[in-house]
Amino acid sequence: MINVKGPRVLIKPDPVETKVGSIIIAVDEKIMKYETVEGTVLQIGNGSWEGEEPWAKVGDKVVYVRHGGKYVKDGDDELLILSDEDVIATRE
């Protein structure tokens, strides 16, 4: 189990697929790390959005900076730890 501290956010990145016509082609795992820019918030550190009202919460779909953060393994899951500043938008 991972517990983020300070102004950080734990994200489960969405899987990336490329679509050619009506055929979906799986993307190489290395490419996926660089193309993924959306995911789901799993956890928010206690120092996130300091001085502001937190505008993202656990369970929200968010858009984040493409090359931000650090990938970590948690069991079979590959998760992303980002600075709260790298979360740039929420998606409805």
PDB file of C-alpha atoms in Angstrom:
ATOM      1  CA  MET A   1       0.000   0.000   0.000  1.00  0.00           C
ATOM      2  CA  ILE A   2       1.265   3.435  -0.953  1.00  0.00           C
ATOM      3  CA  ASN A   3       0.524   6.516   1.155  1.00  0.00           C
ATOM      4  CA  VAL A   4       1.405   9.853  -0.433  1.00  0.00           C
ATOM      5  CA  LYS A   5       2.658  12.657   1.773  1.00  0.00           C
ATOM      6  CA  GLY A   6       2.814  16.413   1.340  1.00  0.00           C
ATOM      7  CA  PRO A   7       1.580  18.165  -1.802  1.00  0.00           C
ATOM      8  CA  ARG A   8       1.275  14.987  -3.883  1.00  0.00           C
ATOM      9  CA  VAL A   9      -1.518  13.065  -5.578  1.00  0.00           C
ATOM     10  CA  LEU A  10      -1.668   9.316  -6.323  1.00  0.00           C
ATOM     11  CA  ILE A  11      -3.192   8.595  -9.753  1.00  0.00           C
ATOM     12  CA  LYS A  12      -4.210   5.397 -11.536  1.00  0.00           C
ATOM     13  CA  PRO A  13      -3.447   6.252 -15.185  1.00  0.00           C
ATOM     14  CA  ASP A  14      -6.069   5.331 -17.774  1.00  0.00           C
ATOM     15  CA  PRO A  15      -4.959   2.680 -20.268  1.00  0.00           C
ATOM     16  CA  VAL A  16      -4.021   4.098 -23.651  1.00  0.00           C
ATOM     17  CA  GLU A  17      -5.374   2.707 -26.896  1.00  0.00           C
ATOM     18  CA  THR A  18      -4.944   3.863 -30.449  1.00  0.00           C
ATOM     19  CA  LYS A  19      -7.774   3.521 -32.877  1.00  0.00           C
ATOM     20  CA  VAL A  20      -7.285   2.940 -36.585  1.00  0.00           C
ATOM     21  CA  GLY A  21     -10.687   3.003 -38.247  1.00  0.00           C
ATOM     22  CA  SER A  22     -12.746   0.612 -36.184  1.00  0.00           C
ATOM     23  CA  ILE A  23      -9.710  -1.434 -35.065  1.00  0.00           C
ATOM     24  CA  ILE A  24      -8.166  -0.722 -31.662  1.00  0.00           C
ATOM     25  CA  ILE A  25      -4.435  -1.382 -31.423  1.00  0.00           C
ATOM     26  CA  ALA A  26      -2.795  -1.817 -28.001  1.00  0.00           C
ATOM     27  CA  VAL A  27       0.072   0.606 -27.441  1.00  0.00           C
ATOM     28  CA  ASP A  28       3.515  -0.496 -26.320  1.00  0.00           C
ATOM     29  CA  GLU A  29       3.940  -0.160 -22.533  1.00  0.00           C
ATOM     30  CA  LYS A  30       6.867   2.307 -22.838  1.00  0.00           C
ATOM     31  CA  ILE A  31       4.863   4.576 -25.133  1.00  0.00           C
ATOM     32  CA  MET A  32       1.856   4.353 -22.795  1.00  0.00           C
ATOM     33  CA  LYS A  33       3.831   6.001 -19.976  1.00  0.00           C
ATOM     34  CA  TYR A  34       4.463   9.040 -22.136  1.00  0.00           C
ATOM     35  CA  GLU A  35       1.085   9.284 -23.845  1.00  0.00           C
ATOM     36  CA  THR A  36      -1.150   8.859 -20.793  1.00  0.00           C
ATOM     37  CA  VAL A  37      -2.442  12.188 -19.573  1.00  0.00           C
ATOM     38  CA  GLU A  38      -5.646  11.165 -17.792  1.00  0.00           C
ATOM     39  CA  GLY A  39      -6.368   9.033 -14.779  1.00  0.00           C
ATOM     40  CA  THR A  40      -8.329   8.596 -11.566  1.00  0.00           C
ATOM     41  CA  VAL A  41      -7.319  10.120  -8.227  1.00  0.00           C
ATOM     42  CA  LEU A  42      -6.725   7.368  -5.651  1.00  0.00           C
ATOM     43  CA  GLN A  43      -5.259   9.454  -2.841  1.00  0.00           C
ATOM     44  CA  ILE A  44      -4.413  13.058  -1.995  1.00  0.00           C
ATOM     45  CA  GLY A  45      -1.529  14.038   0.298  1.00  0.00           C
ATOM     46  CA  ASN A  46      -2.197  16.186   3.354  1.00  0.00           C
ATOM     47  CA  GLY A  47      -0.361  19.225   1.925  1.00  0.00           C
ATOM     48  CA  SER A  48      -2.080  19.317  -1.469  1.00  0.00           C
ATOM     49  CA  TRP A  49      -3.428  22.600  -2.800  1.00  0.00           C
ATOM     50  CA  GLU A  50      -2.141  24.347   0.324  1.00  0.00           C
ATOM     51  CA  GLY A  51      -3.856  27.673   0.870  1.00  0.00           C
ATOM     52  CA  GLU A  52      -6.564  26.782  -1.647  1.00  0.00           C
ATOM     53  CA  GLU A  53      -9.775  24.805  -1.549  1.00  0.00           C
ATOM     54  CA  PRO A  54      -8.913  21.350  -2.991  1.00  0.00           C
ATOM     55  CA  TRP A  55     -10.558  21.210  -6.414  1.00  0.00           C
ATOM     56  CA  ALA A  56      -9.963  17.492  -7.035  1.00  0.00           C
ATOM     57  CA  LYS A  57     -11.012  14.652  -4.761  1.00  0.00           C
ATOM     58  CA  VAL A  58     -10.559  10.891  -4.553  1.00  0.00           C
ATOM     59  CA  GLY A  59     -12.411   9.228  -7.415  1.00  0.00           C
ATOM     60  CA  ASP A  60     -12.223  12.236  -9.779  1.00  0.00           C
ATOM     61  CA  LYS A  61     -11.007  11.782 -13.359  1.00  0.00           C
ATOM     62  CA  VAL A  62      -8.178  14.251 -13.914  1.00  0.00           C
ATOM     63  CA  VAL A  63      -5.866  15.471 -16.664  1.00  0.00           C
ATOM     64  CA  TYR A  64      -2.223  15.836 -15.685  1.00  0.00           C
ATOM     65  CA  VAL A  65       1.086  17.010 -17.125  1.00  0.00           C
ATOM     66  CA  ARG A  66       2.371  14.470 -19.658  1.00  0.00           C
ATOM     67  CA  HIS A  67       5.900  13.976 -18.264  1.00  0.00           C
ATOM     68  CA  GLY A  68       5.223  14.737 -14.611  1.00  0.00           C
ATOM     69  CA  GLY A  69       5.504  12.455 -11.641  1.00  0.00           C
ATOM     70  CA  LYS A  70       7.039   9.119 -10.801  1.00  0.00           C
ATOM     71  CA  TYR A  71       5.642   5.694 -11.699  1.00  0.00           C
ATOM     72  CA  VAL A  72       5.492   3.150  -8.864  1.00  0.00           C
ATOM     73  CA  LYS A  73       4.323  -0.457  -8.654  1.00  0.00           C
ATOM     74  CA  ASP A  74       1.682  -1.450  -6.105  1.00  0.00           C
ATOM     75  CA  GLY A  75       1.054  -5.157  -6.523  1.00  0.00           C
ATOM     76  CA  ASP A  76       0.052  -5.618 -10.166  1.00  0.00           C
ATOM     77  CA  ASP A  77      -0.929  -1.957 -10.568  1.00  0.00           C
ATOM     78  CA  GLU A  78       1.352   0.722 -11.955  1.00  0.00           C
ATOM     79  CA  LEU A  79       0.442   4.028 -10.328  1.00  0.00           C
ATOM     80  CA  LEU A  80       1.679   7.581 -10.683  1.00  0.00           C
ATOM     81  CA  ILE A  81       2.674   9.963  -7.895  1.00  0.00           C
ATOM     82  CA  LEU A  82       2.360  13.590  -9.023  1.00  0.00           C
ATOM     83  CA  SER A  83       2.861  16.981  -7.479  1.00  0.00           C
ATOM     84  CA  ASP A  84      -0.524  18.643  -6.945  1.00  0.00           C
ATOM     85  CA  GLU A  85       0.649  21.338  -9.412  1.00  0.00           C
ATOM     86  CA  ASP A  86       0.883  18.699 -12.185  1.00  0.00           C
ATOM     87  CA  VAL A  87      -2.858  17.991 -11.983  1.00  0.00           C
ATOM     88  CA  ILE A  88      -4.179  20.546 -14.438  1.00  0.00           C
ATOM     89  CA  ALA A  89      -7.894  19.763 -14.877  1.00  0.00           C
ATOM     90  CA  THR A  90     -10.799  17.536 -13.895  1.00  0.00           C
ATOM     91  CA  ARG A  91     -12.942  15.681 -16.408  1.00  0.00           C
ATOM     92  CA  GLU A  92     -16.687  15.169 -16.046  1.00  0.00           C
TER      93      GLU A  92
END
